mmCIF file of N, CA, C and O in Angstrom:
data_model
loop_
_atom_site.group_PDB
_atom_site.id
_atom_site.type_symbol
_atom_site.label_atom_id
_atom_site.label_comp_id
_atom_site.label_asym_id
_atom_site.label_seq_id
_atom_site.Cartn_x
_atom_site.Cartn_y
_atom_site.Cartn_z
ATOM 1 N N UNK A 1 0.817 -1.201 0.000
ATOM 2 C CA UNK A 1 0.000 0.000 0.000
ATOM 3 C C UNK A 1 0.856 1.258 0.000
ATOM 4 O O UNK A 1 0.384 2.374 -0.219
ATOM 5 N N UNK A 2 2.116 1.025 0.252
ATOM 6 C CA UNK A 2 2.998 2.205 0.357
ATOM 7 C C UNK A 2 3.042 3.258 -0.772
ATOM 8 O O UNK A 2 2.959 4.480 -0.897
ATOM 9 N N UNK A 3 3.294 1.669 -1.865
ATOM 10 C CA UNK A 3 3.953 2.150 -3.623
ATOM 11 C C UNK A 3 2.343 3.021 -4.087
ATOM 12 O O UNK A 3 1.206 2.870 -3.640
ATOM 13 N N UNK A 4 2.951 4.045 -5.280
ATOM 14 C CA UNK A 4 1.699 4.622 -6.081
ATOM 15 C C UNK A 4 1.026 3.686 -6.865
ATOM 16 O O UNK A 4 1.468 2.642 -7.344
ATOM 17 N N UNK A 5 -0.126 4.184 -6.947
ATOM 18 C CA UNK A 5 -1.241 3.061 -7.250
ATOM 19 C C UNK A 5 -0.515 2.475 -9.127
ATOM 20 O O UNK A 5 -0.092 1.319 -9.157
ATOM 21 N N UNK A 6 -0.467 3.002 -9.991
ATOM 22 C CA UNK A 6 0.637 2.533 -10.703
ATOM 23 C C UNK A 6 1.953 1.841 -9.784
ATOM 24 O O UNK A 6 1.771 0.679 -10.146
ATOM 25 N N UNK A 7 2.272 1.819 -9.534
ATOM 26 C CA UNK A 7 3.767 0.715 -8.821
ATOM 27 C C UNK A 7 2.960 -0.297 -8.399
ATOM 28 O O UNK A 7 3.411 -1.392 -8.735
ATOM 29 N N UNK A 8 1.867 -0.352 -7.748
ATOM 30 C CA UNK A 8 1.040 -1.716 -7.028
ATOM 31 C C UNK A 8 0.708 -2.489 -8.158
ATOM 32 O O UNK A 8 0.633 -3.714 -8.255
ATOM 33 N N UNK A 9 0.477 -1.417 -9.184
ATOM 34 C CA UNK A 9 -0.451 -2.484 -10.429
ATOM 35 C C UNK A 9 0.425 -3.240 -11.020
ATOM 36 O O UNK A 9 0.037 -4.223 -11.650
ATOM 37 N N UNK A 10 1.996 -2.871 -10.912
ATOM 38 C CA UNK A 10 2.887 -3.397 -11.867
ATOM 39 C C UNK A 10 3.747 -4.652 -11.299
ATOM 40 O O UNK A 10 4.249 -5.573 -11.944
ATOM 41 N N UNK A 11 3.768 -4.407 -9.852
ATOM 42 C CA UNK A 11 3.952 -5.354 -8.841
ATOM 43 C C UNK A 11 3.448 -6.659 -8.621
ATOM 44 O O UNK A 11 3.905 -7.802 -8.607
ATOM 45 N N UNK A 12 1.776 -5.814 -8.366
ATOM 46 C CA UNK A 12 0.989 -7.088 -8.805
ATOM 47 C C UNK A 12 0.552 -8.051 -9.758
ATOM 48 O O UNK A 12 0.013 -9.126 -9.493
ATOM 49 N N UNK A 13 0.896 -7.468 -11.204
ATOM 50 C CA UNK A 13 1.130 -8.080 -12.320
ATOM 51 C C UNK A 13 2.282 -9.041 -12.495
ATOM 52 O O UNK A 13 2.280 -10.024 -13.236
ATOM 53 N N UNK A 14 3.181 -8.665 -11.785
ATOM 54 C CA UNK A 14 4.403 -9.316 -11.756
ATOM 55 C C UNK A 14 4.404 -10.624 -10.664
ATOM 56 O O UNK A 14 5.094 -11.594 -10.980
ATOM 57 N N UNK A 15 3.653 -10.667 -9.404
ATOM 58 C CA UNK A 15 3.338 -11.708 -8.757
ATOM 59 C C UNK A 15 2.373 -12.687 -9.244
ATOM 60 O O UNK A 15 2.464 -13.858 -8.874
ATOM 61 N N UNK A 16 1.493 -12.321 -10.012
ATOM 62 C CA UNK A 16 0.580 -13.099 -10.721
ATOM 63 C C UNK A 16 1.163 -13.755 -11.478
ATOM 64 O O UNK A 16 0.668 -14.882 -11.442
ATOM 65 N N UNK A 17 2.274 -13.686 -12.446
ATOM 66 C CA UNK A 17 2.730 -13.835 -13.652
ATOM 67 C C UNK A 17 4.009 -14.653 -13.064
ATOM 68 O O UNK A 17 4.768 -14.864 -14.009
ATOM 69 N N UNK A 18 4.424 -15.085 -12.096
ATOM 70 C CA UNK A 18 5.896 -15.332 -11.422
ATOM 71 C C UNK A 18 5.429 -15.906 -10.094
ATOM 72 O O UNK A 18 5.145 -15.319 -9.051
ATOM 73 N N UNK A 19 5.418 -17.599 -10.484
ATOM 74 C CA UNK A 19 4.983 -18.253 -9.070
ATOM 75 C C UNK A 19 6.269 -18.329 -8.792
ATOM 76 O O UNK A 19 7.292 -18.471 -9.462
ATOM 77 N N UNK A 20 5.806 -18.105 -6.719
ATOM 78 C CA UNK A 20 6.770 -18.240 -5.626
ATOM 79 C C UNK A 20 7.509 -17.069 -5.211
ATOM 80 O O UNK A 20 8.609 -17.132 -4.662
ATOM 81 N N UNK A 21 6.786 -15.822 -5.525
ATOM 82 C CA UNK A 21 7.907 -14.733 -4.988
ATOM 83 C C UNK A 21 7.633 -14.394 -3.623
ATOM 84 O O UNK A 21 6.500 -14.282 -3.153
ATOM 85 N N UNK A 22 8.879 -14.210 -2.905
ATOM 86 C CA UNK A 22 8.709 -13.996 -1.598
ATOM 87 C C UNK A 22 7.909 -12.517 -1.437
ATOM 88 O O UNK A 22 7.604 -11.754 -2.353
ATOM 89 N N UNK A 23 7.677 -12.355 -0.071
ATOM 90 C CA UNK A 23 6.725 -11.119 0.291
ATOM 91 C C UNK A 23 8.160 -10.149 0.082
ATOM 92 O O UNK A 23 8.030 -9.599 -1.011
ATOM 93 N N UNK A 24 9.459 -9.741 0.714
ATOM 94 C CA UNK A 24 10.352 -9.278 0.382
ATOM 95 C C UNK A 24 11.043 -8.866 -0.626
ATOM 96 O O UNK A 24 11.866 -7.958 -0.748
ATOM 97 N N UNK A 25 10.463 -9.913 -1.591
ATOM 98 C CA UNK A 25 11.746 -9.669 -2.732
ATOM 99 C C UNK A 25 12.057 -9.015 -4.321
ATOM 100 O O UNK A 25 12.784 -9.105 -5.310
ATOM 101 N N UNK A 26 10.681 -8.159 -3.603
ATOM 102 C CA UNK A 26 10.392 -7.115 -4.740
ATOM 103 C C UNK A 26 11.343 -5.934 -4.702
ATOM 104 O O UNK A 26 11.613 -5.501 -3.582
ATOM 105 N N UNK A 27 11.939 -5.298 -5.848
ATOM 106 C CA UNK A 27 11.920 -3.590 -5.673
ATOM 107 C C UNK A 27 10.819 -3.086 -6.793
ATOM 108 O O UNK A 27 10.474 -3.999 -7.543
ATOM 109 N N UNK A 28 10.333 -2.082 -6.997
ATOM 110 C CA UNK A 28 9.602 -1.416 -7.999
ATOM 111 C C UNK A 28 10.101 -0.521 -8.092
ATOM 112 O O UNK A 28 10.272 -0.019 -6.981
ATOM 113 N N UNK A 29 10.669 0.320 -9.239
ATOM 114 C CA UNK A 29 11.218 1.217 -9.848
ATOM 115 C C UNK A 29 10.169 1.897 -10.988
ATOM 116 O O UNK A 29 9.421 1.313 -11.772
ATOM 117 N N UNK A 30 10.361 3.151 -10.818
ATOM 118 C CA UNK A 30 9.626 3.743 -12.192
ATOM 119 C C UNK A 30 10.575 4.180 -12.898
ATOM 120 O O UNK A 30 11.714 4.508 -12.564
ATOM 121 N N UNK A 31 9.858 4.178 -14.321
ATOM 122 C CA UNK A 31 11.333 4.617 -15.435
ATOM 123 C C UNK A 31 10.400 5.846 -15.983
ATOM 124 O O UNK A 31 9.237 5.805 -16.384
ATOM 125 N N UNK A 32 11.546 7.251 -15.832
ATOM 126 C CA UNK A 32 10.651 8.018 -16.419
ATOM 127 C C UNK A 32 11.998 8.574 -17.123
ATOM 128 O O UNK A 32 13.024 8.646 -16.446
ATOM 129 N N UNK A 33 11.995 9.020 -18.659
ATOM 130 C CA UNK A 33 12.745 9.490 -19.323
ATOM 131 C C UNK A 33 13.622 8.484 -19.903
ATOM 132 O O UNK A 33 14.407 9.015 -20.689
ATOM 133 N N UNK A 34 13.763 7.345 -19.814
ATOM 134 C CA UNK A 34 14.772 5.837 -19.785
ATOM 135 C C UNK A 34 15.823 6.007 -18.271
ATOM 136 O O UNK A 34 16.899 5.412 -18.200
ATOM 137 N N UNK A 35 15.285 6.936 -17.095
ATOM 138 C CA UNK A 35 15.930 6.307 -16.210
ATOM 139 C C UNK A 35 14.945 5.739 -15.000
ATOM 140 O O UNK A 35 13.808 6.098 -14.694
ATOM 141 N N UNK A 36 15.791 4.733 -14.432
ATOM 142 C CA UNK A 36 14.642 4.128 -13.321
ATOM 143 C C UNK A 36 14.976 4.779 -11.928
ATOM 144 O O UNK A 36 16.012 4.806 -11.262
ATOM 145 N N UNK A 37 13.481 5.390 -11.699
ATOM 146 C CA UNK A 37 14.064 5.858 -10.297
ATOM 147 C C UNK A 37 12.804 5.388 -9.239
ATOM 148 O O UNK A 37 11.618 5.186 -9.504
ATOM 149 N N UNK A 38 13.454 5.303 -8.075
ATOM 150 C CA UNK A 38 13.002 4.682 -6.804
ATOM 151 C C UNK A 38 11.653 4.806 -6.922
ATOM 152 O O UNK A 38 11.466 5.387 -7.991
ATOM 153 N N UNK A 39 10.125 4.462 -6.152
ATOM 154 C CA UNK A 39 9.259 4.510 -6.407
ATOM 155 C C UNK A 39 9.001 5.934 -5.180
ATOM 156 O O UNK A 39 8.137 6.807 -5.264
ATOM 157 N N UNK A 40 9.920 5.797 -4.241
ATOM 158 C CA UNK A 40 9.702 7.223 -3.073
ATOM 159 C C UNK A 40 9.579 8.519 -4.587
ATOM 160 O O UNK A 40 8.659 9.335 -4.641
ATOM 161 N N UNK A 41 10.387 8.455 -5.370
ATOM 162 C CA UNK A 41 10.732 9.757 -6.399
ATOM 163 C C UNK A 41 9.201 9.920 -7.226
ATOM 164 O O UNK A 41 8.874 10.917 -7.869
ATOM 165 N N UNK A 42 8.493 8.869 -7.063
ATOM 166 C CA UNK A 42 7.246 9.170 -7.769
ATOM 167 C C UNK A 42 6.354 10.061 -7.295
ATOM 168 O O UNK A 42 5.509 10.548 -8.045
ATOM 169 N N UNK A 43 6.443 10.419 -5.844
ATOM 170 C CA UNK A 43 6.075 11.867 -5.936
ATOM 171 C C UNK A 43 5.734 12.760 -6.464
ATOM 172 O O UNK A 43 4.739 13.476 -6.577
ATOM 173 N N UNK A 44 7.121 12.616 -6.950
ATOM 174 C CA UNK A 44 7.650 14.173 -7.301
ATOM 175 C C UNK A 44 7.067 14.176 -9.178
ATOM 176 O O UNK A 44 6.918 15.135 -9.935
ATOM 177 N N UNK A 45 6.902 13.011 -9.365
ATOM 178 C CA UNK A 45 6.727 12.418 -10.971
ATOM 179 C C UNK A 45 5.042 12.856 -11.282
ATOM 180 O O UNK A 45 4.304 12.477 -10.373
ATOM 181 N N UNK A 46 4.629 13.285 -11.947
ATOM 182 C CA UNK A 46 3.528 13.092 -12.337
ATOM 183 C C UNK A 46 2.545 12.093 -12.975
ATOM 184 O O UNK A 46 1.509 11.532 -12.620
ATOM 185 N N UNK A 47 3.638 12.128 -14.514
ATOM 186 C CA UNK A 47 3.147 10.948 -14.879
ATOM 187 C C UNK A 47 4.538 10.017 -15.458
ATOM 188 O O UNK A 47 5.640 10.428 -15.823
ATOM 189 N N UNK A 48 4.011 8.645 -15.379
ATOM 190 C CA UNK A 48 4.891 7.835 -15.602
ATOM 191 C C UNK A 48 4.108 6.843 -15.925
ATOM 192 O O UNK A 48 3.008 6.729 -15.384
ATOM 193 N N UNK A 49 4.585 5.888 -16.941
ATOM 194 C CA UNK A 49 3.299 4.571 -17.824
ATOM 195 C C UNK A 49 4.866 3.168 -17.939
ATOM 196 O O UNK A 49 4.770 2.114 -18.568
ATOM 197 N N UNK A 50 5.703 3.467 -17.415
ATOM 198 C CA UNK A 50 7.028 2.142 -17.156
ATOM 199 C C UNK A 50 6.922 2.036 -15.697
ATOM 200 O O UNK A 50 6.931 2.979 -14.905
ATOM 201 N N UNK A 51 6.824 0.841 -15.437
ATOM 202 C CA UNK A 51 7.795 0.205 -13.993
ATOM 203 C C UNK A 51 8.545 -0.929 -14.354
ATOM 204 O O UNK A 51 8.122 -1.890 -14.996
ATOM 205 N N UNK A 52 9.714 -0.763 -13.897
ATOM 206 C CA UNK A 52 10.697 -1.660 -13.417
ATOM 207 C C UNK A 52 10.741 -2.690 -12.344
ATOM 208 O O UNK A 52 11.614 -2.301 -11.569
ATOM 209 N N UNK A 53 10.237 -3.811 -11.908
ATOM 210 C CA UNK A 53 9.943 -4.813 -10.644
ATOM 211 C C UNK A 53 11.231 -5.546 -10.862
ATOM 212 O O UNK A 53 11.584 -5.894 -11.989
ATOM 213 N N UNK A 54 12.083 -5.832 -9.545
ATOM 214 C CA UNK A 54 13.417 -6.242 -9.758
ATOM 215 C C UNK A 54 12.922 -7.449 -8.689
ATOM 216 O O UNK A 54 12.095 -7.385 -7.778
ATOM 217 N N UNK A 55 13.711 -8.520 -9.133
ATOM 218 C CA UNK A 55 13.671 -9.820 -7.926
ATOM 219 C C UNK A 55 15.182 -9.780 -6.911
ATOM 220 O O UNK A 55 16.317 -9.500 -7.298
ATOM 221 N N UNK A 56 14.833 -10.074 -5.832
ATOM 222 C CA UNK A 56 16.861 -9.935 -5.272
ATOM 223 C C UNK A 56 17.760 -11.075 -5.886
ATOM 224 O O UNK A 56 18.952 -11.165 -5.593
ATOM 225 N N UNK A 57 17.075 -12.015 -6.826
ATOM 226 C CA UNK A 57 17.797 -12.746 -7.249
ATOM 227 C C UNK A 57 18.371 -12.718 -8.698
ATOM 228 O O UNK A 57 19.116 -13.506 -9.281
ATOM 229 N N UNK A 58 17.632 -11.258 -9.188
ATOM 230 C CA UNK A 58 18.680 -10.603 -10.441
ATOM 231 C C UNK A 58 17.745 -10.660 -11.652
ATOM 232 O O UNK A 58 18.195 -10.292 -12.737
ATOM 233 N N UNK A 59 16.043 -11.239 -11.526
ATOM 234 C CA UNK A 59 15.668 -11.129 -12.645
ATOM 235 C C UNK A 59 15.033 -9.975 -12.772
ATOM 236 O O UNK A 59 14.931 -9.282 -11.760
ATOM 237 N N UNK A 60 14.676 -9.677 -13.560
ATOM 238 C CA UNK A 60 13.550 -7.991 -13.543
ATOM 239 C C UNK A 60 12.218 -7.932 -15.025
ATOM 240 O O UNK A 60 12.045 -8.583 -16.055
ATOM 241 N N UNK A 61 11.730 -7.106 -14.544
ATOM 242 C CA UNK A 61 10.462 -6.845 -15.319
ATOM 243 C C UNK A 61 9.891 -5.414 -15.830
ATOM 244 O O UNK A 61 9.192 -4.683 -15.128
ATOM 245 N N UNK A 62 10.315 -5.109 -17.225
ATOM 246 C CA UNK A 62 9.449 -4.020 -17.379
ATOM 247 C C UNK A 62 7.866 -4.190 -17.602
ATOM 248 O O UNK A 62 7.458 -4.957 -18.473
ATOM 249 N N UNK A 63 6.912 -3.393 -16.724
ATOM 250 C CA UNK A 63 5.806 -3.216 -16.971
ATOM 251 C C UNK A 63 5.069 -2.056 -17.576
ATOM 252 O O UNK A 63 5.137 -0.873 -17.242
ATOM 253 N N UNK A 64 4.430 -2.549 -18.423
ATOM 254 C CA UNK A 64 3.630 -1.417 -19.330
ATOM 255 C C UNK A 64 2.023 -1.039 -18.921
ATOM 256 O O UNK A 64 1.071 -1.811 -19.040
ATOM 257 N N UNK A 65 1.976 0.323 -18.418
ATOM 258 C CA UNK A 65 0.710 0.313 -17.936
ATOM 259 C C UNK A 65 -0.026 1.356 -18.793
ATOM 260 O O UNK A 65 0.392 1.817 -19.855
ATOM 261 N N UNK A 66 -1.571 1.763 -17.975
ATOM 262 C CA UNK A 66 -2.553 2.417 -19.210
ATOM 263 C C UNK A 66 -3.151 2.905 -18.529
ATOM 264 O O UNK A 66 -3.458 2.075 -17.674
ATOM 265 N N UNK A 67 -3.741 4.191 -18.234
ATOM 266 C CA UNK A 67 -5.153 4.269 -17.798
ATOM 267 C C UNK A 67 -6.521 3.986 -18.461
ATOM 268 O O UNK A 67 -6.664 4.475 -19.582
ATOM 269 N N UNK A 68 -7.386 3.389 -18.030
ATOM 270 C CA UNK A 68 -8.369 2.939 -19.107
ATOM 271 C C UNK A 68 -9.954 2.882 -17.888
ATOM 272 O O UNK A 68 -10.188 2.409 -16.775
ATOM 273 N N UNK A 69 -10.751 3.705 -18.984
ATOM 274 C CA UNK A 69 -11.800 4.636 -18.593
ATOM 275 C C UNK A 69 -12.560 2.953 -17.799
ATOM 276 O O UNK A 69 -12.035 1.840 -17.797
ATOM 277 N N UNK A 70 -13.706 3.305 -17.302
ATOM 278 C CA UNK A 70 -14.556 2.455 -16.408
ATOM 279 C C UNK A 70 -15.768 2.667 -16.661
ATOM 280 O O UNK A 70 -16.089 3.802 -17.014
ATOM 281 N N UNK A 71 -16.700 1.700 -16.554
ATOM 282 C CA UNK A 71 -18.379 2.339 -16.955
ATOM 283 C C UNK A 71 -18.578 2.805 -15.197
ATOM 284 O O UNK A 71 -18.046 2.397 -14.165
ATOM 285 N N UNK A 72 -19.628 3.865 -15.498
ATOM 286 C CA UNK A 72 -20.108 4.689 -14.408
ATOM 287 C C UNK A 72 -20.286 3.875 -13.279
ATOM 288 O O UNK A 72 -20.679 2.732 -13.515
ATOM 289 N N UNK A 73 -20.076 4.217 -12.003
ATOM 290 C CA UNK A 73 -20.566 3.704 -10.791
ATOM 291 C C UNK A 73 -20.507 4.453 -9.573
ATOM 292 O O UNK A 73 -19.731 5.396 -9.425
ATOM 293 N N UNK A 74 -21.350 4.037 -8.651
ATOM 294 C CA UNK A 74 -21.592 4.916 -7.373
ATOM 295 C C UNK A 74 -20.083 4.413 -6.433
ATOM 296 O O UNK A 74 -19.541 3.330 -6.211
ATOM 297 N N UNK A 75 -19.740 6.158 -5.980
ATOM 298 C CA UNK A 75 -18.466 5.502 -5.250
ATOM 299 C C UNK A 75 -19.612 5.396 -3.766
ATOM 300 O O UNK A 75 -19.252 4.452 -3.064
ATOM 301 N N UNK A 76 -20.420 5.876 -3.383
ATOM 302 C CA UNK A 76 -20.912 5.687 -2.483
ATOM 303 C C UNK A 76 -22.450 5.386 -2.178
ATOM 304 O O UNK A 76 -23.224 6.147 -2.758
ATOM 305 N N UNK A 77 -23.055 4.357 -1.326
ATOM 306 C CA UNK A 77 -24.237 3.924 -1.248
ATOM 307 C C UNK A 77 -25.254 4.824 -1.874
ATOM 308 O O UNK A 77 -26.035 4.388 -2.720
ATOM 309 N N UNK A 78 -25.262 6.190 -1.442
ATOM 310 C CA UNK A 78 -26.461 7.233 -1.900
ATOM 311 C C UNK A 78 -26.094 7.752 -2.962
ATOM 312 O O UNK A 78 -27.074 7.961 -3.677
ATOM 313 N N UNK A 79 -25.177 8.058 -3.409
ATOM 314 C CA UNK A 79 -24.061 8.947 -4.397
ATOM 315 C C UNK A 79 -24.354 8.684 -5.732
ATOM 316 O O UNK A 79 -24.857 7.570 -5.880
ATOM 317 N N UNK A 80 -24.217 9.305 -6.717
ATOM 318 C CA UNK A 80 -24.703 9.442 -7.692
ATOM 319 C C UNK A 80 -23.604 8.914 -8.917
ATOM 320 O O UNK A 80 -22.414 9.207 -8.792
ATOM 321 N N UNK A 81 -24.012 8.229 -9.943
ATOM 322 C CA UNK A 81 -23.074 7.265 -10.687
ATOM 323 C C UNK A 81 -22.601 8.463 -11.367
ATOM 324 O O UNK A 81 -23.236 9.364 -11.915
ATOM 325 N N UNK A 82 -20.506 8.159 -11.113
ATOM 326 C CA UNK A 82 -19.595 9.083 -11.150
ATOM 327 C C UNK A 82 -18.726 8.231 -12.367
ATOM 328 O O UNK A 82 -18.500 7.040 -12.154
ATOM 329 N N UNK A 83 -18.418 8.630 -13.179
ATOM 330 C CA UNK A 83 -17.318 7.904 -14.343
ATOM 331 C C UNK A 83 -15.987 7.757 -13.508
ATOM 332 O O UNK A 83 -15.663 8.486 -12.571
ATOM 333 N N UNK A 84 -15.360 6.821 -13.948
ATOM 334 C CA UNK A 84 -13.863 6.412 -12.885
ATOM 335 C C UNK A 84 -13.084 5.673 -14.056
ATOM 336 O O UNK A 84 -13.527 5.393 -15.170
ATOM 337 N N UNK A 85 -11.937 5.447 -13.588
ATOM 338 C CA UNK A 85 -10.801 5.106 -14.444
ATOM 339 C C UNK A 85 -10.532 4.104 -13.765
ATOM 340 O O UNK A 85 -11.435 3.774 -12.997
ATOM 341 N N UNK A 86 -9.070 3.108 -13.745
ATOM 342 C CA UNK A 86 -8.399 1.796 -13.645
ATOM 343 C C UNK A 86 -6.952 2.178 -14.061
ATOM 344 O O UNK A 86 -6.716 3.113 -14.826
ATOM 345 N N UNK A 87 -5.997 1.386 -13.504
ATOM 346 C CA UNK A 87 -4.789 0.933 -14.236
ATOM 347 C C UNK A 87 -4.960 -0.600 -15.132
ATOM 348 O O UNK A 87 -5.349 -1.691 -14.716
ATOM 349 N N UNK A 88 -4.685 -0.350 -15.964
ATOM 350 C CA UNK A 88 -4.143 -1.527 -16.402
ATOM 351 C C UNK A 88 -2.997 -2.025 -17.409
ATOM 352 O O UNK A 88 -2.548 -1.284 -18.283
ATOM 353 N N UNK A 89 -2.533 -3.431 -17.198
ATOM 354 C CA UNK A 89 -1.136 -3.675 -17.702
ATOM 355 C C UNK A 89 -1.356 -3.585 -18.937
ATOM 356 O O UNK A 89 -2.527 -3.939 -19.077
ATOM 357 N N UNK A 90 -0.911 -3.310 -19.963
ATOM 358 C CA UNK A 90 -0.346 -3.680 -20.882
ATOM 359 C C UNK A 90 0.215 -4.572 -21.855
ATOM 360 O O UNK A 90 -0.292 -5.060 -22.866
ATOM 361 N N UNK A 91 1.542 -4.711 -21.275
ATOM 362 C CA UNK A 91 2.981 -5.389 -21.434
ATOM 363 C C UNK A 91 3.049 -5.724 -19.821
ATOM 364 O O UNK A 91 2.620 -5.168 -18.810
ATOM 365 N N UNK A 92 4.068 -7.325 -20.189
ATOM 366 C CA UNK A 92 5.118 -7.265 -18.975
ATOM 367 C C UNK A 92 6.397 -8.354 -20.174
ATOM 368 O O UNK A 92 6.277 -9.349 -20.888
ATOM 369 N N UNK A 93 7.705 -7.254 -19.731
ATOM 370 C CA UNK A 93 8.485 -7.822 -20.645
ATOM 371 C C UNK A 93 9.703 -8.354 -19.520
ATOM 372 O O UNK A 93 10.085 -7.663 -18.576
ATOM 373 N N UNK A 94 10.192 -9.673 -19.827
ATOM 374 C CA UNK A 94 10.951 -10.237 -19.297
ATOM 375 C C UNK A 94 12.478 -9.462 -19.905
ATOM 376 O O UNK A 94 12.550 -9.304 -21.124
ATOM 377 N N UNK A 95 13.842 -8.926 -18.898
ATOM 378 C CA UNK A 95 14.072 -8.076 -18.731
ATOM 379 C C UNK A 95 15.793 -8.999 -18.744
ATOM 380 O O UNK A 95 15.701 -10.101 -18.203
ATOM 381 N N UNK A 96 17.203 -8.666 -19.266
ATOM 382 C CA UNK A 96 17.989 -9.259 -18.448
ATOM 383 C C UNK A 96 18.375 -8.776 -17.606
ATOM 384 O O UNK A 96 18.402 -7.552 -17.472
ATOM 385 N N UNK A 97 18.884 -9.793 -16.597
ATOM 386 C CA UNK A 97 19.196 -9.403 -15.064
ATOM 387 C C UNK A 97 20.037 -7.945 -14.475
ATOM 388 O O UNK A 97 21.043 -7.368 -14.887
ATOM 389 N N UNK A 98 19.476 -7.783 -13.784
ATOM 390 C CA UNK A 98 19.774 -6.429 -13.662
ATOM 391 C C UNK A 98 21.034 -6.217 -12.657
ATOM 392 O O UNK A 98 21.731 -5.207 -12.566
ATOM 393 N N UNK A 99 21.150 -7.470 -11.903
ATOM 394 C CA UNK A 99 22.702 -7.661 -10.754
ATOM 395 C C UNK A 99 23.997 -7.618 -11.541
ATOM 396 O O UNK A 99 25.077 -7.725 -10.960
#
């Protein structure tokens, strides 16, 4: 829950896709410009559509993400149906090792 909601999506794409990864042994990196920087720097980033998911055992993953529109729905019980968006993947490209 830490990472930006882009970094979770790319993360989690990457655990789905890659049985047995430990709870630890992720990094997520965003690549903005062709460089990868920490996911704390996404902050400061606005937009960014690359993540980088590194394993500690040297393999890595670029992920390709999207925003992509949603049919209308109530964010709340009384509330009135509001249009909303999603992440979703793309790509996930197997990467050489990055150690």
């Amino acid at each position: 829950a830490a990472l930006p909601t882009r970094a979770q999506v790319a993360e989690i794409a990457v655990r789905t896709n890659v049985p047995n990864i430990g709870i630890d042994s992720l990094d997520v990196l965003v690549n903005r410009g062709g460089k990868n920087l920490p996911w704390t720097m996404a902050a400061v980033i606005d937009e960014f559509d690359t993540v980088e998911v590194r394993h500690i055992d040297g393999r890595a993953w670029r992920v390709e993400i999207e925003l992509s529109q949603t049919a209308p729905r109530k964010i709340s019980c009384g509330g009135d149906l509001e249009s909303g968006s999603t992440w979703k993947v793309k790509t996930i490209t197997n990467l050489n090792n990055w150690n």
